[in-house]
Coordinates of C-alpha atoms in Angstrom, one line a residue:
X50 CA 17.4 15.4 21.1
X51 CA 14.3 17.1 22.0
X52 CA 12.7 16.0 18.8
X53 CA 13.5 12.7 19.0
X54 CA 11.9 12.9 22.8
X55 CA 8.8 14.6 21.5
X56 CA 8.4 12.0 18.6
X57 CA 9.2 9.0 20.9
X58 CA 6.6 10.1 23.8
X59 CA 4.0 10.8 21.4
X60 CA 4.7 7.2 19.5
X61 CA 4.6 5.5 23.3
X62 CA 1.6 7.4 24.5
X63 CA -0.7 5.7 21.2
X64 CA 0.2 1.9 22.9
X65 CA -2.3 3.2 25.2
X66 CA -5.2 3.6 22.7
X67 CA -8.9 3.0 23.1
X68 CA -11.6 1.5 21.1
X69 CA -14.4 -1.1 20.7
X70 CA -13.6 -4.8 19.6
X71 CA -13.2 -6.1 16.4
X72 CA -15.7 -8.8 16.6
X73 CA -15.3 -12.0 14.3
X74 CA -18.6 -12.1 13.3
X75 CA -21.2 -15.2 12.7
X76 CA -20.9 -18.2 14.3
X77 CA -20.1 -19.7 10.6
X78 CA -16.4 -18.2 11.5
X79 CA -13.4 -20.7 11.4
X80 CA -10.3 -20.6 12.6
X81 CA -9.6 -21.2 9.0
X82 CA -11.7 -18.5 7.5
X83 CA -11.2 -15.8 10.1
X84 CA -7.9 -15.4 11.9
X85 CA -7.8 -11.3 13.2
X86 CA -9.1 -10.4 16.2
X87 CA -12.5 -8.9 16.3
X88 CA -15.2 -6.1 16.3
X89 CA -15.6 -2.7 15.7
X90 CA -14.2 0.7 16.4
X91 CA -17.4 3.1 16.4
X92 CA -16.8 5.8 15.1
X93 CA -13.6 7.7 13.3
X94 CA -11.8 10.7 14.8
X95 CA -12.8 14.0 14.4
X96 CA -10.4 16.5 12.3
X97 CA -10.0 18.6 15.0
X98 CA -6.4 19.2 17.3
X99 CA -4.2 16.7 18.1
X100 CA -6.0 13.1 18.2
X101 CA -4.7 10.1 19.5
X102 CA -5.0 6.8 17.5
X103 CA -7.8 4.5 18.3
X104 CA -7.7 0.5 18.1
X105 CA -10.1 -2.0 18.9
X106 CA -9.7 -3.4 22.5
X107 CA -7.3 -6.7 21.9
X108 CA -5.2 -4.6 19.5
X109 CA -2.0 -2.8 20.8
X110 CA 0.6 -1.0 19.2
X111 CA 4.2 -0.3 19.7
X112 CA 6.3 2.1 17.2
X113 CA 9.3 0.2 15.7
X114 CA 10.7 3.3 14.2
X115 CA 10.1 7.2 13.7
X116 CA 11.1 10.1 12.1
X117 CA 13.6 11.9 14.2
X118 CA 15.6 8.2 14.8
X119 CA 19.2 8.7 13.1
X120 CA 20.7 6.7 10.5
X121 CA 23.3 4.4 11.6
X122 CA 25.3 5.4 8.6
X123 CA 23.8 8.9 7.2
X124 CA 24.8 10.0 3.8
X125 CA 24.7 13.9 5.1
X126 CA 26.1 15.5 2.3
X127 CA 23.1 14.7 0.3
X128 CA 20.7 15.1 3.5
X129 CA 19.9 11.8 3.8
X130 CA 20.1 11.7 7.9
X131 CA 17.2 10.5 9.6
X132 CA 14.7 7.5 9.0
X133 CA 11.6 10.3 8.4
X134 CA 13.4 13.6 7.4
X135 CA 15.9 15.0 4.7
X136 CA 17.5 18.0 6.0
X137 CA 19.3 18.9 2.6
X138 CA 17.9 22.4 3.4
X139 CA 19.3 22.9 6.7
X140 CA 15.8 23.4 8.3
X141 CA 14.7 22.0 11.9
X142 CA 13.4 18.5 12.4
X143 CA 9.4 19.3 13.1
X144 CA 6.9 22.3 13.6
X145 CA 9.0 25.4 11.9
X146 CA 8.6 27.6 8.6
X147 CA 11.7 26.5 7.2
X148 CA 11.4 22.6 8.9
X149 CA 13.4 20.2 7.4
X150 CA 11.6 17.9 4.2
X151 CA 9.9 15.3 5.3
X152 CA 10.4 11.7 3.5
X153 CA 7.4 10.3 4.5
X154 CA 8.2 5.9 4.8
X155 CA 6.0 4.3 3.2
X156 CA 4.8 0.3 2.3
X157 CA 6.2 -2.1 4.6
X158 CA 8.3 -5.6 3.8
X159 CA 8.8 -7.9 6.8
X160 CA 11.5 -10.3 6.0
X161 CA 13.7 -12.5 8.1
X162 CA 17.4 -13.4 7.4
X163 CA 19.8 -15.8 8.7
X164 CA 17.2 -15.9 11.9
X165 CA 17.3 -12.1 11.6
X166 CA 14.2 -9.4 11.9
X167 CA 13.8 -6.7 9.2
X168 CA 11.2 -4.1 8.0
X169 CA 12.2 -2.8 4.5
X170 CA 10.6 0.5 3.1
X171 CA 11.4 3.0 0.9
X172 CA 10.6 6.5 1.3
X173 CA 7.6 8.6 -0.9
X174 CA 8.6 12.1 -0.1
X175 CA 11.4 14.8 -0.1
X176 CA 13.4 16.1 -2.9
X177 CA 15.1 12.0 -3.5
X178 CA 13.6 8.8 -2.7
X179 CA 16.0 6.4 -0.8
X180 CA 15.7 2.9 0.9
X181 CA 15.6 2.3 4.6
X182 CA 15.8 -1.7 7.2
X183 CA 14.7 -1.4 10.4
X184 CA 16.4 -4.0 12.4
X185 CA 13.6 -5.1 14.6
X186 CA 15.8 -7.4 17.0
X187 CA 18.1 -4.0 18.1
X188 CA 16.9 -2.9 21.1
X189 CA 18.8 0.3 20.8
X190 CA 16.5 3.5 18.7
X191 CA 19.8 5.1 17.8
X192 CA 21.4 2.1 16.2
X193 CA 17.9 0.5 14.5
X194 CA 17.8 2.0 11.5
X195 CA 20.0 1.4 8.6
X196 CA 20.3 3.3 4.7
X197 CA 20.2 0.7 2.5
X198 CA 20.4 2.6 -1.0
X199 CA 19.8 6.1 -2.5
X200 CA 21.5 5.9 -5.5
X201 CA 21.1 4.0 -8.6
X202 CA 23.7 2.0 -10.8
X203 CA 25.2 5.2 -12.9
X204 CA 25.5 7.0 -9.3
X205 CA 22.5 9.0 -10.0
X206 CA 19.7 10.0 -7.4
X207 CA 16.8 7.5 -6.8
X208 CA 13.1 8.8 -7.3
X209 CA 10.7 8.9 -4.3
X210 CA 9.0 5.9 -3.7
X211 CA 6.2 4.4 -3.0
X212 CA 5.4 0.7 -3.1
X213 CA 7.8 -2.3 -2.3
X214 CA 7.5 -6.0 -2.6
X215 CA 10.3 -9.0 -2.3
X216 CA 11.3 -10.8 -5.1
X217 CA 12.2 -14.2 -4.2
X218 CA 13.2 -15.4 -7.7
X219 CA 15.5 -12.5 -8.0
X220 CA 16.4 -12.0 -4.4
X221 CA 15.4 -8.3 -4.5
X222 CA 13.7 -5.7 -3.6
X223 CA 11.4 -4.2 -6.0
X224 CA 9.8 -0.4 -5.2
X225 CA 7.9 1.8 -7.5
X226 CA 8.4 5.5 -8.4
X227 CA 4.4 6.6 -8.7
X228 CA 4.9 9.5 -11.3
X229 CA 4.1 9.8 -15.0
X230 CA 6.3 8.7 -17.4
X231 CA 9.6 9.1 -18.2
X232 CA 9.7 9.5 -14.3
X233 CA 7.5 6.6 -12.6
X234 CA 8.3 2.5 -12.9
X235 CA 9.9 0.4 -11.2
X236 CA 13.5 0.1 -9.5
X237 CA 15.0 -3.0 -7.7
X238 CA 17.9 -3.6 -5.0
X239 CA 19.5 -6.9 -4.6
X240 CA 20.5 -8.3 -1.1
X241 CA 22.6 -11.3 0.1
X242 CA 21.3 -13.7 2.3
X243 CA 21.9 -11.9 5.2
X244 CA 19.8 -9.4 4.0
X245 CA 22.1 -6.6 3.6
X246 CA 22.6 -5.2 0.2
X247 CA 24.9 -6.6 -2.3
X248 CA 26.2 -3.4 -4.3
X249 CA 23.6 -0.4 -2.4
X250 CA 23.1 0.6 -5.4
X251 CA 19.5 0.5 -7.1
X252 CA 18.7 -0.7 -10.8
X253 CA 16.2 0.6 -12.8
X254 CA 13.7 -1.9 -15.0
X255 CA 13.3 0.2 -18.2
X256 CA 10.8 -3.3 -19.2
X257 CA 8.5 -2.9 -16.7
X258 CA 7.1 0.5 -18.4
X259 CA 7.0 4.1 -16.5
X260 CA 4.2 5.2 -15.0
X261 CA 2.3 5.9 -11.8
X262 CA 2.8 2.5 -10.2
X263 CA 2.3 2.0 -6.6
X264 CA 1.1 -1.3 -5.8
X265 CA 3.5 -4.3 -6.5
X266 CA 3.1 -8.3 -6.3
X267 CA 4.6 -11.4 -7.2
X268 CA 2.8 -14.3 -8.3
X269 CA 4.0 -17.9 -8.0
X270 CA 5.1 -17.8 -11.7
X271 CA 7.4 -15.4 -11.3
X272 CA 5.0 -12.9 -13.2
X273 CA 4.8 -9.3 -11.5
X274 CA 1.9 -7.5 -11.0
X275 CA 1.3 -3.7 -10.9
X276 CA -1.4 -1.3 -9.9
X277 CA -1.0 2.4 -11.3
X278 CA -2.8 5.7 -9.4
X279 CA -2.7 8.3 -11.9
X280 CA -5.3 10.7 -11.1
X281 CA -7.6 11.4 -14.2
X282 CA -8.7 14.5 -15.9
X283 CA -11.0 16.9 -14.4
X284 CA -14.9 16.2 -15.6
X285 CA -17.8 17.8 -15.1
X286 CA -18.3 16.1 -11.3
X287 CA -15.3 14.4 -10.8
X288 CA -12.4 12.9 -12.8
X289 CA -12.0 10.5 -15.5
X290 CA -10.7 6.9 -15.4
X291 CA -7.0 7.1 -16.1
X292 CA -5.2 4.3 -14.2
X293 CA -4.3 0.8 -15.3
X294 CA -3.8 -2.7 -13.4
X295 CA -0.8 -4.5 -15.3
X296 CA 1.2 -8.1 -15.5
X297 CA 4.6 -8.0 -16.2
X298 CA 5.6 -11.7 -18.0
X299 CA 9.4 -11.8 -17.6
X300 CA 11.5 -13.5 -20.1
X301 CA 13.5 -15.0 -17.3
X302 CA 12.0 -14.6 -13.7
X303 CA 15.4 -15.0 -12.2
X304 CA 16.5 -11.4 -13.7
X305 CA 13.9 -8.4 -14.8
X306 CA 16.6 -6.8 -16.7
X307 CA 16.1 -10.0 -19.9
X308 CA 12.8 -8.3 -20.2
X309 CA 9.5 -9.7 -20.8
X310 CA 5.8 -8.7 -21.9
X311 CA 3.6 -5.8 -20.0
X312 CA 0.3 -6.6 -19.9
X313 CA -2.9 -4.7 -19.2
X314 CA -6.1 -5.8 -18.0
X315 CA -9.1 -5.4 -20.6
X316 CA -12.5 -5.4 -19.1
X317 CA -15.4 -6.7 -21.4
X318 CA -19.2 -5.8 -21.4
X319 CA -21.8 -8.6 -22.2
X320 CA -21.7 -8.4 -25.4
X321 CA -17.8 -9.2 -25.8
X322 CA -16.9 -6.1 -26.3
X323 CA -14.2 -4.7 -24.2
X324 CA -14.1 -1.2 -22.1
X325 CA -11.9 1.3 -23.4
X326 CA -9.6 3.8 -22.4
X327 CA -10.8 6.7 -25.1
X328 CA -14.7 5.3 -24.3
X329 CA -14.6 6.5 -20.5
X330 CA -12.4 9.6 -21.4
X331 CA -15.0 10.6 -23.6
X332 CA -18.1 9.7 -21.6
X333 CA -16.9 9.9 -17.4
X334 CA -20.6 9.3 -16.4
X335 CA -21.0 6.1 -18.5
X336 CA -23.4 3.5 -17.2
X337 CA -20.3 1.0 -17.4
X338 CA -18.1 2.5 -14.4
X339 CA -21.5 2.5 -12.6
X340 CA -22.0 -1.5 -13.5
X341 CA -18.3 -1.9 -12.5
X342 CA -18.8 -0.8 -9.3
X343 CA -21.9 -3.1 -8.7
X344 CA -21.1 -5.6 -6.9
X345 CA -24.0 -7.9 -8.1
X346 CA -22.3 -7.7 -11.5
X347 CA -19.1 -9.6 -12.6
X348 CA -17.3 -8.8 -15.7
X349 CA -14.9 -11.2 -18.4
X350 CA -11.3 -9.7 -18.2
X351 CA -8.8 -10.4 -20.9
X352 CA -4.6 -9.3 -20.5
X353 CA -3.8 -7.7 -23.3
X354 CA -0.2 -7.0 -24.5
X355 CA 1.2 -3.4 -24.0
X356 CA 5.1 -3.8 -25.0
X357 CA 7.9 -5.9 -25.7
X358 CA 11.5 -6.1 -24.9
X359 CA 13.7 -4.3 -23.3
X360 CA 13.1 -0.6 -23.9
X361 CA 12.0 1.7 -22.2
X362 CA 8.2 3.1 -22.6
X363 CA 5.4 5.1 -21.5
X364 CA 2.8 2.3 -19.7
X365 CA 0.1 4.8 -19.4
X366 CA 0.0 6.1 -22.7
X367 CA 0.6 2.2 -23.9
X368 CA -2.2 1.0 -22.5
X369 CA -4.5 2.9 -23.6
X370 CA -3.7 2.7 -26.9
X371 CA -3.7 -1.3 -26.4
X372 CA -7.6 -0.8 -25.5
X373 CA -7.2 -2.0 -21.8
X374 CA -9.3 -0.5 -19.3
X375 CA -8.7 2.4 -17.0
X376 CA -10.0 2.8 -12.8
X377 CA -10.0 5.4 -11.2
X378 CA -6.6 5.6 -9.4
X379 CA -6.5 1.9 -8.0
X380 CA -3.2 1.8 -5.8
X381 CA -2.8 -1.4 -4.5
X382 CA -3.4 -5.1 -4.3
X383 CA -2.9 -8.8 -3.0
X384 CA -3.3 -12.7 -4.0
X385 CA -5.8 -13.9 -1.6
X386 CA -4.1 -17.4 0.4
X387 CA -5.4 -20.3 -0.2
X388 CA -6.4 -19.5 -4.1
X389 CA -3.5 -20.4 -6.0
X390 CA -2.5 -17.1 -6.6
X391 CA -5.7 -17.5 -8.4
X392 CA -7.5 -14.1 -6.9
X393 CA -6.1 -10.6 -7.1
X394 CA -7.6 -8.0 -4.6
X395 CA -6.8 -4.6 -5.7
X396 CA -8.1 -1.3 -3.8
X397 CA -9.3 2.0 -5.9
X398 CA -8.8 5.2 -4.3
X399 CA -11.8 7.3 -6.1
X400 CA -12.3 10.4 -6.7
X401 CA -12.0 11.4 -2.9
X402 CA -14.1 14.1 -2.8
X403 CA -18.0 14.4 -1.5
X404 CA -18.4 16.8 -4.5
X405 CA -17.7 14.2 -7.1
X406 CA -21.3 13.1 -9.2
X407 CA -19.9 10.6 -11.1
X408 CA -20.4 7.0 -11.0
X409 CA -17.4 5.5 -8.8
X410 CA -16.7 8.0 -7.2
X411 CA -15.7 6.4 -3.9
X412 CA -13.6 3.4 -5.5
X413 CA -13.7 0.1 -3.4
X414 CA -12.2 -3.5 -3.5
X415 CA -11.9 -5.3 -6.5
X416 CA -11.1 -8.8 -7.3
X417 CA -9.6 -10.2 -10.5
X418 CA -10.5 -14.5 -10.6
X419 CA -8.6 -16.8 -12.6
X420 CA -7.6 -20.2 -13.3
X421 CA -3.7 -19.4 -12.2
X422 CA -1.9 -16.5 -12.1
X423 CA -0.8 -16.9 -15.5
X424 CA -4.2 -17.4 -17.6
X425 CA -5.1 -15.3 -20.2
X426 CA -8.8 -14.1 -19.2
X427 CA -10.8 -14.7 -15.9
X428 CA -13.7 -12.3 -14.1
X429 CA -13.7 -9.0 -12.0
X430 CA -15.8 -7.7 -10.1
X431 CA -16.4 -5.4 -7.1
X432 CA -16.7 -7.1 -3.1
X433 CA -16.7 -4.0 -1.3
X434 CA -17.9 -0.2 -2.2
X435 CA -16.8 2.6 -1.0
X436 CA -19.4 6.1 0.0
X437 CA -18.4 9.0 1.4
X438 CA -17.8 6.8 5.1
X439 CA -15.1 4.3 3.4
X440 CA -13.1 5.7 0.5
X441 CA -9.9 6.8 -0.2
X442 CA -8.8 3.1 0.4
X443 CA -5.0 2.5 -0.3
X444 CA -2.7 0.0 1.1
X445 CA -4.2 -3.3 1.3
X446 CA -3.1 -7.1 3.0
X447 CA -4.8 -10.2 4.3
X448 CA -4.8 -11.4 7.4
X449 CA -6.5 -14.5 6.9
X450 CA -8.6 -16.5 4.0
X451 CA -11.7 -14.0 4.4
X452 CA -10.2 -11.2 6.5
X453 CA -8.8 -8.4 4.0
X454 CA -7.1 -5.4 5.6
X455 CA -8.2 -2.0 3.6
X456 CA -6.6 1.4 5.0
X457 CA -7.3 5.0 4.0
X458 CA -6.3 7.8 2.1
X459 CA -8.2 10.3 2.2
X460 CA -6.2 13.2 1.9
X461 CA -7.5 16.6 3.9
X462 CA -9.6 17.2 1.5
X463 CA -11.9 15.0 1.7
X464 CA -11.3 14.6 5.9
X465 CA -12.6 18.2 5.8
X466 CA -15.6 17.3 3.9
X467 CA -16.4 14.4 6.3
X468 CA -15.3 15.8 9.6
X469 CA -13.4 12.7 9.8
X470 CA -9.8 11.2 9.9
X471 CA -8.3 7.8 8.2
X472 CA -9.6 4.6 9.3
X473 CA -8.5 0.8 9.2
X474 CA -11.0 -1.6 7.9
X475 CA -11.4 -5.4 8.0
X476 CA -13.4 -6.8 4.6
X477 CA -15.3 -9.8 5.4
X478 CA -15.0 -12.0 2.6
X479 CA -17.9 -14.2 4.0
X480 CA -20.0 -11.9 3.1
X481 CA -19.0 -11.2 -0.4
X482 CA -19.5 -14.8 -1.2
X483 CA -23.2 -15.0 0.4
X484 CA -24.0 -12.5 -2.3
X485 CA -24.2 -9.5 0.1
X486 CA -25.7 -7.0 -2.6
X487 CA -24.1 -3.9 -0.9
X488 CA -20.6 -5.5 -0.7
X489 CA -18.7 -7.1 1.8
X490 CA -19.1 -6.0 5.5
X491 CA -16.1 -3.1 6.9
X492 CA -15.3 -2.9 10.2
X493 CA -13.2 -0.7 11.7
X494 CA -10.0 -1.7 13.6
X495 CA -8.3 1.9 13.3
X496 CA -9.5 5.1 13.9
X497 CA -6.4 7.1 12.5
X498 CA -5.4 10.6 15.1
X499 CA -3.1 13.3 14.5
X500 CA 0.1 14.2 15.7
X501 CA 1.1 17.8 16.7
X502 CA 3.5 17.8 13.8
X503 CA 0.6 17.2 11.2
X504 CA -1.9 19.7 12.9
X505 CA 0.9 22.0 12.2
X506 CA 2.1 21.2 8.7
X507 CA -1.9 20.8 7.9
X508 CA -2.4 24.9 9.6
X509 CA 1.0 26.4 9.6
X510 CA 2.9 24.5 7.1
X511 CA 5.5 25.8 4.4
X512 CA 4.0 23.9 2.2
X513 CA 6.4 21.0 1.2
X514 CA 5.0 18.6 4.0
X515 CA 1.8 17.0 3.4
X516 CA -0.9 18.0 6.5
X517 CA -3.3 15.2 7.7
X518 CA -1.4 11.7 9.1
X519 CA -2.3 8.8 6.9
X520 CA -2.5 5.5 7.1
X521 CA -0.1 3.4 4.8
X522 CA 2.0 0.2 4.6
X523 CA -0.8 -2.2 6.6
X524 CA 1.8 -5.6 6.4
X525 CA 1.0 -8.8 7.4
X526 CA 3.4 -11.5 7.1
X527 CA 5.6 -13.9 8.5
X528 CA 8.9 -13.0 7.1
X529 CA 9.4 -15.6 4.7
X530 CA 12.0 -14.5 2.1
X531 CA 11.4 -18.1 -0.1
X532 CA 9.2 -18.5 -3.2
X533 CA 7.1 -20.3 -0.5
X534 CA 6.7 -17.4 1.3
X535 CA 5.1 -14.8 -1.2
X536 CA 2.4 -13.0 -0.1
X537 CA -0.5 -15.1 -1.0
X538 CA 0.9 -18.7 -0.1
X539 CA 0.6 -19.6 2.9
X540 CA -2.7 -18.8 5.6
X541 CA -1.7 -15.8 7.6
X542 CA -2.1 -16.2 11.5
X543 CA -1.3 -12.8 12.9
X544 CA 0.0 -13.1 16.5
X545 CA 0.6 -16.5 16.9
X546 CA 4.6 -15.5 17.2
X547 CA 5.7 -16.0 13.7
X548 CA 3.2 -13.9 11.4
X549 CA 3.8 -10.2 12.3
X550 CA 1.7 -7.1 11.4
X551 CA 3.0 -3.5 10.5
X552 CA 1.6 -0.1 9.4
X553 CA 3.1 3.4 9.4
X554 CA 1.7 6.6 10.5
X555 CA 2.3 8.5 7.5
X556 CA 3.0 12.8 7.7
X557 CA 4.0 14.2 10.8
X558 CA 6.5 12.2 12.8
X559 CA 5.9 9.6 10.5
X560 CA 5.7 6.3 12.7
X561 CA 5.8 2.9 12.1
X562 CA 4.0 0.7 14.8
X563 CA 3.8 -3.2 15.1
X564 CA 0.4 -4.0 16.0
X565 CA 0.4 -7.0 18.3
X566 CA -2.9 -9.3 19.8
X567 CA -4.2 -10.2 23.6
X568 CA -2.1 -13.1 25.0
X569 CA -4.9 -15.1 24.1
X570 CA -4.0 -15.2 20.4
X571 CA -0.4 -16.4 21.5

């Protein structure tokens, strides 16, 4: 109980935060085009202590769920007892050398059934992954969050996971294992409409391909789209390109299991020809990462197959040998509303370190441009850089037709090297599109802290628990669980009463907050 007390006034005391205002910029902003609230936090917390979390004035936050908060109905023999911790090895909830595992909820899905409120997410670490709903209309802690699965079909243990998306064609939830084959891909868990599961038990999708997938989107065709962060071999100043963005075409969108076709995304130079896997393995400084990552350059992009059927297969490996071309570590993207589902924003992660010399080093935003979701070739290019201020970026939404939500992260590493913690950006599309030749303008809306119980697992800790908090699972939506309401349909209007936003405090007491507007947006 003193845990939970601990965790709860720490969560309540960051609904309090401080900050400057995210402005909305020009006077060429719409209520169209720009929807979020606006300004500019300064500046990004310091790595030093205990920090509390800073949002632009406008901005509040209130945690939804945290760590120490029971489950309503535990599966204790296998240590699966609390929304944040797995205390299969007996230890203490927080801040001790033998403290319990820590599960570390991760990407967010809002949906709403049967005029009910839920927050899906499954969980990244601890020694087995499992599935978690918060039920956002219980106004009781001890009775808000609920196991949903963490076992799969054969009664076998789920892997950690780290992305999620609804499935509205197959009424499921989808969540990625990020892990090199046999061990990564993907998993999925059906519900009913009531949004309860149907069987609690997760299915794998051999089809879909292992490997490192994080990031995880449907498009309108019922085609599935997947983001890998594999970090690359070590290089003389940095590490090579080693991750792949991928489209799953499914036999039969209504079930994953018919199989399909994986695809890969081939990047071409000028001169038709395309940008390989073994080309950037063998040459990590070549001038085409550092054209990739200009954003007055736009390249032709072809899918190319990687397998067939129903088996299962190494993705990685797959598509490389197919000739598609690697990033380095992109972990997530989104369909940009009001395209069509014809623009894919995906973030890469980098090589998130100060010490890296290599072209790309601090990642950015990319965006794949299509005719529809399904075409066979369209255009990519970079809208937003990153440099040693802005990199690391991870989870990724949209919060209106121009305002793209990019979090970090960074990892202590590289918040060592900085002297600076995760922040929250806001990507101004405007920008992009008049040609800005530095990339689209970041502001900041969160300046990440950190909570005792990361100062201590990043000083004292056994080594198990990751240090540092981190920002993950930035969610904006309106809790549509129809084919009409896939991420990428429909204009998001954040605060306006129906279209909610969500992130999670990632490492220590591992909070999710609902970040709400001034009245004025109501």
């Amino acid at each position: 109980m003193k845990t939970i007390t601990k965790a709860c006034t720490a969560a309540v005391a960051g609904t309090a935060l401080v900050g400057a205002v995210l402005a909305l910029g020009s006077g060429s902003a719409t209520a169209e085009s720009s929807t979020w609230v606006g300004g500019d936090v300064p500046a990004p917390n310091a790595r030093v202590g205990v920090q509390n979390n800073v949002l632009a004035p406008g901005l509040r936050t209130t945690p939804v769920a945290w760590g120490a908060l029971g489950l309503t109905n535990a599966d204790t023999a296998a240590g699966i007892t609390h929304y944040g911790y797995d205390t299969a090895n007996g230890g203490p909830l927080t801040q001790d050398q033998k403290e319990a595992f820590k599960t570390e909820p991760d990407k967010n899905v809002y949906l709403t059934f049967a005029g009910h409120h839920y927050l899906y997410q499954g969980h990244e670490g601890g020694p087995r992954g499992y599935v978690t709903r918060i039920d956002l209309d219980q106004a009781d802690p001890a009775k808000r969050v609920t196991l949903m699965s963490d076992s799969d079909t054969s009664g076998g243990t789920l892997p950690t996971f780290d992305g999620i998306t609804w499935n509205p064609f197959t009424h499921q939830l989808m969540l990625t294992a990020e892990a090199k084959a046999p061990n990564g891909g993907v998993w999925a868990l059906s519900l009913d409409a009531d949004g309860n599961p149907v069987t609690g038990k997760a299915v794998g999708l051999p089809a879909l391909g292992s490997g490192g997938y994080e990031g995880i989107q449907n498009d309108s065709a019922g085609n599935v789209w997947l983001v890998e962060d594999i970090g690359g071999a070590s290089a003389s100043g940095g590490k090579k390109p080693n991750s792949f963005v991928y489209r799953f075409v499914p036999t039969d969108k209504a079930d994953l299991t018919a199989g399909g076709t994986l695809q890969a995304l081939q990047v071409h130079r000028r001169d038709g020809s395309p940008i390989t896997a073994s080309q950037l393995a063998a040459d990590p400084s070549s001038s085409d990462i550092a054209a990739l990552h200009d954003p007055r350059r736009s390249f032709a992009t072809k899918w190319v197959d990687v397998h067939s059927g129903t088996a299962a297969f190494d993705a990685t490996a797959s598509a490389a040998a197919a000739d598609a071309t690697p990033f380095k570590r992109p972990e997530n993207g989104v369909f940009r509303p009001g395209t069509g589902f014809g623009e894919f924003y995906f973030t890469e992660t980098g090589d998130t370190s100060t010490s890296s010399t290599l072209p790309g080093a601090y990642g950015g935003v990319f965006r794949i441009s299509q005719s529809s979701p399904s075409a066979d070739t369209g255009r990519v290019s970079i809208v937003a850089v990153g440099d040693k201020a802005h990199s690391g970026l991870d989870n990724i939404a949209f919060a209106g037709r121009d305002d793209l939500l990019v979090v970090e992260d960074a990892g202590d590493g590289l918040h060592q090297q900085r002297n600076a913690l995760d922040s929250g950006y806001r990507v101004d599309l405007r920008r992009a599109a008049e040609g800005d030749k530095k990339g689209a303008r970041m502001t900041r809306w969160l300046a990440e802290g950190r909570d005792a119980s990361a100062l201590y697992d990043a000083t004292t800790s056994p080594g198990y628990n990751d240090g540092d908090n981190e920002i993950t699972g930035i969610h904006v939506s309106d809790g549509d669980p129809t084919v009409g309401g896939l991420l990428g349909a429909k204009l998001p209007h954040p605060f306006d009463g129906r279209w909610r936003v969500f992130w999670t405090q990632q490492h220590g007491d591992n909070v999710t907050w609902e970040v709400t507007g001034g009245a004025e947006r109501r």
